[in-house]
Amino acid sequence: MFIPTRTGLNEILYLALPIILSMASYTVIGFVDTWMVAQVGTAELAAAMPAGIIAYTLTALPLGITQCVSTFAAQALGRGTPDEGSLVAWQGLYLSGLVGLVFFALWPAAPYFFSLFGHEPDIVALEVVYFRVRLWGIGFSVAIGALSGFFYGLHRPKVPLAATLVANIVNVFFAYTLIFGKFGVPALGLKGAALAMVFSFVVQFAVLFRVFLSKPYATQFATRAVWKPSWTSTRHLLHIGWPAGAQMAIDVLGWGVLIILMVGQFGKQQLAASNIAIQYMTVSFMPALGLGQALTALVGRYIGEGKPELAVQRVYEAFFLAMSYMALMGVCYVLFRFSFLGFFSQDPTVIQVGSSLLICAALLQVFDSMGITFAGALRGAGDTHWIAGLTMALLVCVFTPLSLGSVLLTNLESLGPWLAGTINVSLFGFGLWWRFSRGRWREIDIFAPRRKRRGQTAASVQVAD
């Protein structure tokens, strides 16, 4: 049994708090944007979540890949070869540029794609507009993941925090200006909210990239010297990163597309209620995700230093923190659910449906903390393939059949997919805990291919001599 230590908790919080603040600021901005969109109309509120989740689903795979720059940077820092982390970060930036260009091919298909959800015509039209604007920000979002992962891996989380705060200020200003038509700008409604988000991505990337190339980082981490494309480093990043990205994409797919597809069949009020419930869930899981990212960097560094037992201690200390916070949030969801829902909408149907959904959100908090914690730990070790496999298995064998069955065979309406999601999250948390406790992650060496090639090169030189 692992008992939390003051040293361990302080170390985790020192690294995690700036990341948690970054996540919390995203949550605040999400609330502000959602509130402003809600003032425009119920249709806009109902359309924002589906279009936003589809955009994020597309972003999730490449973003999950580039965020694994953190694993390489952390282990390279522990090994005393920080330039290896900078090299991988550059490959993440090149990948993000390619992703940003490729996804524009989806522009003409947007009307047909959103019509498949069976939403009302006015909702579909708004979804298409919002989604097309968000396409402009996908490449920047993926690049932000690479650069933020680099700084997290180096245990410099205050840099992404500063960039996030600046970007969020930009987001609020432009959202207010463009949604409501202030300062002589025409009112763009939901389109204005999407434009504001894209502008904030551009600003955030610019701040991070400027620091990345600054003289202190160029001197200590060779960020200006290792800029050349490297297929070897890109392949390593893809090998570790694609399962993490697939897990993110599948998770968003399950909680986003499937819920939207099914909940949308029951009308805009139930869709709006799901939107609000998910917005409140971000209050609990976004800070926990920040803790998970910090844990990835800590585990990676300790593995690089050859201290796996200390990594295990930090993992269980982080789990203690995440579980305590998320369990408290679950209690708040139950006790204050009607007040929470009333903040966004006075529609009695939205409040009635949303109250049941928030109870589901409360039930899954402890299990969600388990999944987030042990996923972060396994990513720090490079054990990402098993996470993706478990996520896919649960989606196919648990979440999808239970969701479809609840819609087709019961009268639960939107509550059915949410109950299926609660069961899915619970199994995911237990599965990752079991994987971590087995200790197979100790056998993974993400730099082994590089060392093998270096050894072959050295041997060749000796033979030549």
Short mmCIF file of C-alpha atoms in Angstrom, two decimals:
data_model
loop_
_atom_site.label_atom_id
_atom_site.label_comp_id
_atom_site.label_asym_id
_atom_site.label_seq_id
_atom_site.Cartn_x
_atom_site.Cartn_y
_atom_site.Cartn_z
CA MET A 1 0.00 0.00 0.00
CA PHE A 2 1.33 3.42 -0.99
CA ILE A 3 0.87 6.19 1.54
CA PRO A 4 1.11 9.71 0.08
CA THR A 5 4.19 11.60 1.22
CA ARG A 6 4.57 15.34 1.61
CA THR A 7 7.63 15.31 -0.65
CA GLY A 8 5.78 13.43 -3.37
CA LEU A 9 2.64 15.55 -3.22
CA ASN A 10 4.71 18.75 -3.31
CA GLU A 11 6.68 17.51 -6.31
CA ILE A 12 3.52 16.53 -8.18
CA LEU A 13 1.71 19.77 -7.40
CA TYR A 14 4.73 21.92 -8.31
CA LEU A 15 4.63 20.51 -11.82
CA ALA A 16 0.88 19.91 -12.03
CA LEU A 17 -0.55 23.20 -10.73
CA PRO A 18 0.49 25.31 -13.76
CA ILE A 19 -0.91 22.62 -16.05
CA ILE A 20 -4.10 22.40 -13.99
CA LEU A 21 -4.44 26.17 -14.15
CA SER A 22 -4.08 25.97 -17.91
CA MET A 23 -6.81 23.32 -18.06
CA ALA A 24 -8.97 25.30 -15.65
CA SER A 25 -8.66 28.39 -17.81
CA TYR A 26 -9.86 26.34 -20.80
CA THR A 27 -12.83 25.28 -18.69
CA VAL A 28 -13.62 28.87 -17.76
CA ILE A 29 -13.36 29.95 -21.38
CA GLY A 30 -15.58 27.05 -22.40
CA PHE A 31 -18.21 28.21 -19.91
CA VAL A 32 -17.94 31.81 -21.10
CA ASP A 33 -18.20 30.84 -24.78
CA THR A 34 -21.11 28.49 -24.09
CA TRP A 35 -22.92 31.16 -22.09
CA MET A 36 -22.47 33.75 -24.85
CA VAL A 37 -23.65 31.30 -27.50
CA ALA A 38 -26.65 30.41 -25.30
CA GLN A 39 -27.69 34.06 -25.32
CA VAL A 40 -28.02 33.89 -29.10
CA GLY A 41 -30.45 30.97 -29.04
CA THR A 42 -31.15 27.32 -28.21
CA ALA A 43 -30.38 26.25 -31.77
CA GLU A 44 -26.91 27.78 -31.57
CA LEU A 45 -26.33 26.13 -28.18
CA ALA A 46 -27.42 22.76 -29.54
CA ALA A 47 -25.22 23.08 -32.67
CA ALA A 48 -22.02 24.20 -30.93
CA MET A 49 -21.30 20.92 -29.13
CA PRO A 50 -21.72 18.51 -32.11
CA ALA A 51 -19.64 20.65 -34.47
CA GLY A 52 -17.02 21.31 -31.80
CA ILE A 53 -16.73 17.64 -30.87
CA ILE A 54 -16.38 16.59 -34.50
CA ALA A 55 -13.59 19.15 -34.94
CA TYR A 56 -11.92 17.92 -31.78
CA THR A 57 -12.34 14.28 -32.80
CA LEU A 58 -10.41 15.01 -35.98
CA THR A 59 -7.78 16.86 -33.95
CA ALA A 60 -7.51 14.16 -31.28
CA LEU A 61 -5.44 11.62 -33.24
CA PRO A 62 -2.65 13.97 -34.40
CA LEU A 63 -2.86 15.94 -31.15
CA GLY A 64 -2.37 12.77 -29.11
CA ILE A 65 0.67 11.97 -31.23
CA THR A 66 2.31 15.37 -30.81
CA GLN A 67 1.54 15.51 -27.07
CA CYS A 68 3.78 12.45 -26.71
CA VAL A 69 6.68 14.82 -27.32
CA SER A 70 6.39 15.14 -23.53
CA THR A 71 7.38 11.48 -23.07
CA PHE A 72 10.50 11.87 -25.21
CA ALA A 73 11.48 15.23 -23.71
CA ALA A 74 11.06 13.94 -20.13
CA GLN A 75 13.03 10.74 -20.66
CA ALA A 76 15.71 12.63 -22.59
CA LEU A 77 15.97 15.09 -19.70
CA GLY A 78 16.40 12.24 -17.23
CA ARG A 79 19.05 10.63 -19.47
CA GLY A 80 21.00 13.87 -19.79
CA THR A 81 20.44 14.22 -23.56
CA PRO A 82 17.85 17.04 -23.79
CA ASP A 83 18.59 17.75 -27.46
CA GLU A 84 16.81 14.48 -28.32
CA GLY A 85 13.59 15.98 -26.95
CA SER A 86 14.03 19.12 -29.08
CA LEU A 87 14.52 17.02 -32.20
CA VAL A 88 11.28 15.15 -31.59
CA ALA A 89 9.46 18.44 -30.90
CA TRP A 90 10.45 19.72 -34.35
CA GLN A 91 9.06 16.57 -35.95
CA GLY A 92 5.80 17.22 -34.12
CA LEU A 93 5.67 20.71 -35.63
CA TYR A 94 6.21 19.40 -39.13
CA LEU A 95 3.49 16.83 -38.60
CA SER A 96 1.07 19.52 -37.39
CA GLY A 97 1.61 21.57 -40.56
CA LEU A 98 0.82 18.56 -42.71
CA VAL A 99 -2.30 17.78 -40.67
CA GLY A 100 -3.57 21.33 -40.99
CA LEU A 101 -3.38 21.15 -44.79
CA VAL A 102 -4.86 17.67 -45.16
CA PHE A 103 -7.98 18.36 -43.10
CA PHE A 104 -9.11 21.13 -45.41
CA ALA A 105 -10.18 18.36 -47.78
CA LEU A 106 -13.20 17.93 -45.46
CA TRP A 107 -14.57 21.40 -46.27
CA PRO A 108 -16.90 20.36 -49.14
CA ALA A 109 -18.10 17.22 -47.34
CA ALA A 110 -19.29 19.04 -44.21
CA PRO A 111 -22.99 19.55 -45.23
CA TYR A 112 -23.44 15.90 -46.17
CA PHE A 113 -21.62 14.64 -43.09
CA PHE A 114 -23.66 16.63 -40.56
CA SER A 115 -26.92 15.76 -42.32
CA LEU A 116 -26.27 12.12 -41.37
CA PHE A 117 -26.88 12.90 -37.69
CA GLY A 118 -30.59 13.42 -38.29
CA HIS A 119 -30.60 16.82 -36.58
CA GLU A 120 -33.09 19.52 -37.52
CA PRO A 121 -32.18 21.51 -40.68
CA ASP A 122 -31.45 24.74 -38.82
CA ILE A 123 -29.10 22.87 -36.46
CA VAL A 124 -27.28 21.23 -39.40
CA ALA A 125 -26.73 24.60 -41.11
CA LEU A 126 -25.19 26.06 -37.96
CA GLU A 127 -23.03 22.96 -37.41
CA VAL A 128 -21.57 23.26 -40.90
CA VAL A 129 -20.69 26.93 -40.46
CA TYR A 130 -19.03 26.35 -37.09
CA PHE A 131 -17.13 23.26 -38.26
CA ARG A 132 -15.73 24.93 -41.39
CA VAL A 133 -14.30 27.81 -39.39
CA ARG A 134 -12.77 25.42 -36.87
CA LEU A 135 -10.88 23.66 -39.69
CA TRP A 136 -8.57 26.69 -39.85
CA GLY A 137 -7.39 26.03 -36.31
CA ILE A 138 -6.67 22.29 -36.39
CA GLY A 139 -3.05 22.59 -37.52
CA PHE A 140 -2.31 25.25 -34.90
CA SER A 141 -3.96 23.14 -32.19
CA VAL A 142 -1.79 20.13 -33.03
CA ALA A 143 1.34 22.31 -33.04
CA ILE A 144 0.37 23.67 -29.62
CA GLY A 145 0.24 20.07 -28.38
CA ALA A 146 3.80 19.45 -29.58
CA LEU A 147 5.25 22.60 -28.03
CA SER A 148 3.31 22.27 -24.77
CA GLY A 149 4.43 18.65 -24.52
CA PHE A 150 8.03 19.77 -24.97
CA PHE A 151 7.83 22.26 -22.11
CA TYR A 152 5.93 19.84 -19.87
CA GLY A 153 8.57 17.19 -20.47
CA LEU A 154 11.30 19.63 -19.45
CA HIS A 155 9.34 20.46 -16.28
CA ARG A 156 8.74 24.01 -17.48
CA PRO A 157 4.91 24.13 -17.26
CA LYS A 158 4.74 27.88 -16.62
CA VAL A 159 5.52 28.58 -20.29
CA PRO A 160 2.37 26.83 -21.63
CA LEU A 161 0.39 28.39 -18.78
CA ALA A 162 1.41 31.91 -19.83
CA ALA A 163 0.63 31.15 -23.47
CA THR A 164 -2.77 29.72 -22.51
CA LEU A 165 -3.75 32.73 -20.43
CA VAL A 166 -2.82 35.15 -23.23
CA ALA A 167 -4.75 33.06 -25.76
CA ASN A 168 -7.82 32.89 -23.53
CA ILE A 169 -7.90 36.66 -23.12
CA VAL A 170 -7.82 36.92 -26.90
CA ASN A 171 -10.61 34.34 -27.13
CA VAL A 172 -12.93 36.19 -24.74
CA PHE A 173 -12.37 39.54 -26.44
CA PHE A 174 -13.02 38.28 -29.94
CA ALA A 175 -15.91 36.04 -28.88
CA TYR A 176 -17.68 38.99 -27.27
CA THR A 177 -16.92 41.22 -30.24
CA LEU A 178 -17.84 38.76 -33.00
CA ILE A 179 -20.79 36.93 -31.42
CA PHE A 180 -22.71 40.06 -30.41
CA GLY A 181 -21.34 42.52 -32.98
CA LYS A 182 -19.48 45.04 -30.84
CA PHE A 183 -17.07 47.87 -31.74
CA GLY A 184 -18.56 48.27 -35.20
CA VAL A 185 -18.19 44.60 -36.13
CA PRO A 186 -21.29 42.80 -37.48
CA ALA A 187 -22.85 40.18 -35.16
CA LEU A 188 -21.77 36.73 -36.39
CA GLY A 189 -23.37 34.58 -33.71
CA LEU A 190 -22.02 31.02 -33.61
CA LYS A 191 -19.58 31.71 -36.45
CA GLY A 192 -18.05 34.46 -34.34
CA ALA A 193 -17.42 31.99 -31.50
CA ALA A 194 -15.55 29.68 -33.89
CA LEU A 195 -13.46 32.54 -35.30
CA ALA A 196 -12.52 33.68 -31.80
CA MET A 197 -11.28 30.20 -30.96
CA VAL A 198 -9.14 30.02 -34.10
CA PHE A 199 -7.61 33.43 -33.36
CA SER A 200 -6.72 32.25 -29.85
CA PHE A 201 -4.98 29.14 -31.27
CA VAL A 202 -2.82 31.32 -33.52
CA VAL A 203 -1.80 33.55 -30.62
CA GLN A 204 -1.05 30.61 -28.33
CA PHE A 205 1.14 28.95 -30.95
CA ALA A 206 3.03 32.19 -31.59
CA VAL A 207 3.86 32.63 -27.89
CA LEU A 208 5.03 29.03 -27.46
CA PHE A 209 7.12 29.03 -30.65
CA ARG A 210 8.80 32.30 -29.70
CA VAL A 211 9.93 30.86 -26.35
CA PHE A 212 10.93 27.57 -27.99
CA LEU A 213 13.37 29.45 -30.25
CA SER A 214 14.57 31.87 -27.58
CA LYS A 215 18.27 32.03 -26.75
CA PRO A 216 18.09 30.28 -23.35
CA TYR A 217 16.32 27.25 -24.82
CA ALA A 218 18.51 27.26 -27.92
CA THR A 219 21.59 27.21 -25.68
CA GLN A 220 20.46 24.61 -23.17
CA PHE A 221 18.29 22.36 -25.35
CA ALA A 222 19.61 23.04 -28.89
CA THR A 223 16.17 24.04 -30.17
CA ARG A 224 17.68 26.00 -33.09
CA ALA A 225 20.25 23.36 -34.00
CA VAL A 226 18.07 20.27 -34.49
CA TRP A 227 15.38 21.71 -36.76
CA LYS A 228 16.02 19.47 -39.76
CA PRO A 229 13.35 16.88 -40.62
CA SER A 230 14.26 13.42 -39.36
CA TRP A 231 12.29 10.43 -40.53
CA THR A 232 13.82 8.30 -37.78
CA SER A 233 12.63 10.64 -35.02
CA THR A 234 9.25 11.06 -36.72
CA ARG A 235 8.85 7.29 -36.85
CA HIS A 236 9.65 7.01 -33.14
CA LEU A 237 7.10 9.71 -32.33
CA LEU A 238 4.47 8.01 -34.47
CA HIS A 239 5.19 4.61 -32.92
CA ILE A 240 4.63 5.86 -29.37
CA GLY A 241 2.15 8.59 -30.24
CA TRP A 242 -0.40 7.03 -32.58
CA PRO A 243 -1.90 4.75 -29.90
CA ALA A 244 -2.20 7.73 -27.55
CA GLY A 245 -3.84 9.72 -30.33
CA ALA A 246 -6.12 6.82 -31.22
CA GLN A 247 -7.17 6.52 -27.58
CA MET A 248 -8.02 10.22 -27.46
CA ALA A 249 -9.94 10.04 -30.74
CA ILE A 250 -11.88 6.94 -29.73
CA ASP A 251 -12.70 8.43 -26.34
CA VAL A 252 -14.03 11.60 -27.95
CA LEU A 253 -15.84 9.49 -30.53
CA GLY A 254 -17.60 7.53 -27.82
CA TRP A 255 -18.57 10.49 -25.67
CA GLY A 256 -19.07 12.83 -28.57
CA VAL A 257 -20.20 11.44 -31.89
CA LEU A 258 -22.19 8.48 -30.57
CA ILE A 259 -23.94 10.51 -27.88
CA ILE A 260 -24.62 13.32 -30.36
CA LEU A 261 -25.88 10.88 -32.96
CA MET A 262 -28.23 9.22 -30.48
CA VAL A 263 -29.19 12.10 -28.23
CA GLY A 264 -29.84 14.26 -31.27
CA GLN A 265 -32.72 11.95 -32.20
CA PHE A 266 -34.66 13.20 -29.17
CA GLY A 267 -34.67 16.90 -30.03
CA LYS A 268 -32.71 20.07 -29.40
CA GLN A 269 -33.61 20.28 -25.69
CA GLN A 270 -32.00 16.93 -24.91
CA LEU A 271 -29.03 17.80 -27.10
CA ALA A 272 -28.64 21.11 -25.25
CA ALA A 273 -28.88 19.28 -21.90
CA SER A 274 -26.06 16.95 -22.93
CA ASN A 275 -24.02 19.95 -24.01
CA ILE A 276 -24.42 21.57 -20.59
CA ALA A 277 -23.67 18.34 -18.70
CA ILE A 278 -20.47 17.77 -20.67
CA GLN A 279 -19.50 21.38 -20.02
CA TYR A 280 -19.78 20.78 -16.28
CA MET A 281 -17.83 17.54 -16.54
CA THR A 282 -14.89 19.54 -17.84
CA VAL A 283 -14.71 21.19 -14.41
CA SER A 284 -13.67 17.83 -12.97
CA PHE A 285 -11.78 16.04 -15.71
CA MET A 286 -9.81 18.95 -17.20
CA PRO A 287 -7.80 19.57 -13.99
CA ALA A 288 -7.38 15.80 -13.67
CA LEU A 289 -6.04 15.69 -17.22
CA GLY A 290 -3.56 18.37 -16.21
CA LEU A 291 -2.47 16.16 -13.33
CA GLY A 292 -2.16 13.26 -15.77
CA GLN A 293 0.08 15.31 -18.08
CA ALA A 294 2.30 16.25 -15.15
CA LEU A 295 2.47 12.59 -14.19
CA THR A 296 3.57 11.67 -17.72
CA ALA A 297 6.52 14.06 -17.38
CA LEU A 298 7.40 12.81 -13.89
CA VAL A 299 7.26 9.13 -14.81
CA GLY A 300 9.26 9.78 -17.96
CA ARG A 301 12.00 11.62 -16.07
CA TYR A 302 12.29 8.97 -13.36
CA ILE A 303 12.46 6.21 -15.96
CA GLY A 304 15.19 8.16 -17.74
CA GLU A 305 17.06 8.42 -14.42
CA GLY A 306 16.62 4.69 -13.76
CA LYS A 307 14.26 5.12 -10.76
CA PRO A 308 11.10 3.13 -11.60
CA GLU A 309 10.11 2.56 -7.95
CA LEU A 310 10.01 6.28 -7.32
CA ALA A 311 7.84 6.61 -10.44
CA VAL A 312 5.38 4.09 -8.96
CA GLN A 313 5.20 6.05 -5.72
CA ARG A 314 4.41 9.26 -7.60
CA VAL A 315 1.70 7.54 -9.64
CA TYR A 316 -0.26 6.45 -6.58
CA GLU A 317 0.21 9.82 -4.94
CA ALA A 318 -1.20 11.47 -8.06
CA PHE A 319 -4.11 9.02 -8.02
CA PHE A 320 -4.87 10.05 -4.44
CA LEU A 321 -5.04 13.71 -5.50
CA ALA A 322 -7.15 13.06 -8.60
CA MET A 323 -9.60 10.76 -6.84
CA SER A 324 -10.09 13.16 -3.92
CA TYR A 325 -10.85 16.11 -6.19
CA MET A 326 -13.10 14.28 -8.65
CA ALA A 327 -15.10 12.55 -5.91
CA LEU A 328 -15.78 15.97 -4.37
CA MET A 329 -16.95 17.26 -7.75
CA GLY A 330 -19.27 14.28 -8.06
CA VAL A 331 -20.95 15.23 -4.79
CA CYS A 332 -21.38 18.80 -6.08
CA TYR A 333 -22.99 17.54 -9.30
CA VAL A 334 -25.65 15.74 -7.27
CA LEU A 335 -26.32 18.44 -4.69
CA PHE A 336 -26.35 21.48 -6.99
CA ARG A 337 -27.45 20.01 -10.30
CA PHE A 338 -30.57 22.15 -10.71
CA SER A 339 -28.71 25.38 -9.97
CA PHE A 340 -25.90 24.38 -12.33
CA LEU A 341 -28.34 23.75 -15.17
CA GLY A 342 -30.32 26.91 -14.47
CA PHE A 343 -27.20 28.98 -15.06
CA PHE A 344 -27.30 28.09 -18.76
CA SER A 345 -30.97 27.54 -19.50
CA GLN A 346 -34.43 28.21 -18.06
CA ASP A 347 -36.04 25.62 -20.34
CA PRO A 348 -37.76 23.12 -17.97
CA THR A 349 -37.11 20.19 -20.31
CA VAL A 350 -33.39 20.99 -20.50
CA ILE A 351 -33.20 21.21 -16.69
CA GLN A 352 -35.14 18.00 -16.13
CA VAL A 353 -33.08 15.96 -18.59
CA GLY A 354 -29.81 17.56 -17.55
CA SER A 355 -30.34 16.74 -13.86
CA SER A 356 -30.31 13.00 -14.66
CA LEU A 357 -27.23 13.38 -16.83
CA LEU A 358 -25.34 15.15 -14.05
CA ILE A 359 -26.09 12.23 -11.72
CA CYS A 360 -24.42 9.95 -14.28
CA ALA A 361 -21.49 12.35 -14.38
CA ALA A 362 -21.25 12.12 -10.59
CA LEU A 363 -21.22 8.31 -10.59
CA LEU A 364 -18.24 8.00 -12.91
CA GLN A 365 -15.91 10.49 -11.20
CA VAL A 366 -13.79 8.07 -9.15
CA PHE A 367 -13.38 5.66 -12.07
CA ASP A 368 -12.53 8.52 -14.41
CA SER A 369 -9.79 9.66 -12.02
CA MET A 370 -8.38 6.14 -12.11
CA GLY A 371 -8.33 6.04 -15.90
CA ILE A 372 -6.77 9.50 -16.27
CA THR A 373 -4.06 8.83 -13.68
CA PHE A 374 -2.90 5.46 -14.96
CA ALA A 375 -3.15 6.54 -18.60
CA GLY A 376 -0.78 9.41 -17.82
CA ALA A 377 1.60 7.04 -16.05
CA LEU A 378 1.64 4.51 -18.89
CA ARG A 379 2.21 7.25 -21.47
CA GLY A 380 5.23 8.45 -19.50
CA ALA A 381 6.69 4.96 -19.83
CA GLY A 382 5.81 4.72 -23.52
CA ASP A 383 3.24 1.96 -22.90
CA THR A 384 0.61 3.47 -25.19
CA HIS A 385 -0.41 0.56 -27.43
CA TRP A 386 -2.26 -1.29 -24.66
CA ILE A 387 -4.25 1.83 -23.78
CA ALA A 388 -5.44 2.15 -27.37
CA GLY A 389 -6.35 -1.54 -27.54
CA LEU A 390 -8.42 -1.38 -24.35
CA THR A 391 -10.17 1.79 -25.53
CA MET A 392 -11.13 0.19 -28.84
CA ALA A 393 -12.28 -3.04 -27.21
CA LEU A 394 -14.54 -1.19 -24.78
CA LEU A 395 -15.97 0.98 -27.54
CA VAL A 396 -16.87 -2.03 -29.69
CA CYS A 397 -17.89 -4.49 -26.97
CA VAL A 398 -19.38 -2.26 -24.28
CA PHE A 399 -20.21 1.33 -25.09
CA THR A 400 -21.64 0.94 -28.61
CA PRO A 401 -23.91 -2.06 -27.95
CA LEU A 402 -25.13 -0.68 -24.63
CA SER A 403 -25.83 2.75 -26.15
CA LEU A 404 -27.65 1.35 -29.16
CA GLY A 405 -29.56 -1.09 -26.99
CA SER A 406 -30.69 1.63 -24.63
CA VAL A 407 -31.97 3.74 -27.52
CA LEU A 408 -33.68 0.93 -29.42
CA LEU A 409 -35.01 -1.20 -26.55
CA THR A 410 -35.76 1.21 -23.70
CA ASN A 411 -37.49 4.54 -23.04
CA LEU A 412 -34.46 6.08 -21.35
CA GLU A 413 -33.86 8.49 -24.26
CA SER A 414 -30.66 10.51 -23.73
CA LEU A 415 -30.04 8.91 -20.34
CA GLY A 416 -29.33 5.55 -22.01
CA PRO A 417 -26.09 6.52 -23.80
CA TRP A 418 -24.93 8.34 -20.66
CA LEU A 419 -25.40 5.20 -18.54
CA ALA A 420 -23.47 3.24 -21.15
CA GLY A 421 -20.69 5.82 -20.93
CA THR A 422 -20.59 5.50 -17.15
CA ILE A 423 -20.07 1.74 -17.39
CA ASN A 424 -17.43 2.23 -20.10
CA VAL A 425 -15.42 4.70 -18.01
CA SER A 426 -15.53 2.38 -14.99
CA LEU A 427 -14.13 -0.58 -16.92
CA PHE A 428 -11.48 1.62 -18.54
CA GLY A 429 -10.23 2.82 -15.16
CA PHE A 430 -9.96 -0.69 -13.74
CA GLY A 431 -8.28 -1.95 -16.91
CA LEU A 432 -5.52 0.65 -16.83
CA TRP A 433 -4.89 0.11 -13.12
CA TRP A 434 -4.48 -3.63 -13.80
CA ARG A 435 -2.05 -2.95 -16.66
CA PHE A 436 0.06 -0.60 -14.59
CA SER A 437 0.15 -2.93 -11.57
CA ARG A 438 1.51 -5.76 -13.71
CA GLY A 439 4.65 -3.69 -14.39
CA ARG A 440 5.16 -4.51 -18.08
CA TRP A 441 5.87 -0.83 -18.68
CA ARG A 442 9.24 -1.29 -16.94
CA GLU A 443 10.50 -3.27 -19.95
CA ILE A 444 9.88 -0.52 -22.53
CA ASP A 445 12.82 1.52 -23.84
CA ILE A 446 11.68 4.21 -26.29
CA PHE A 447 15.30 5.10 -27.16
CA ALA A 448 16.43 1.53 -27.86
CA PRO A 449 16.31 1.84 -31.69
CA ARG A 450 18.40 5.02 -31.55
CA ARG A 451 21.02 3.42 -29.26
CA LYS A 452 21.15 0.35 -31.48
CA ARG A 453 21.94 2.45 -34.53
CA ARG A 454 24.55 4.42 -32.60
CA GLY A 455 26.13 1.17 -31.48
CA GLN A 456 26.19 -0.11 -35.05
CA THR A 457 27.79 3.14 -36.21
CA ALA A 458 30.44 2.95 -33.49
CA ALA A 459 31.18 -0.68 -34.38
CA SER A 460 31.56 0.27 -38.04
CA VAL A 461 34.03 2.97 -37.13
CA GLN A 462 36.08 0.55 -35.04
CA VAL A 463 36.18 -1.96 -37.89
CA ALA A 464 37.27 0.76 -40.29
CA ASP A 465 40.03 1.79 -37.90
#
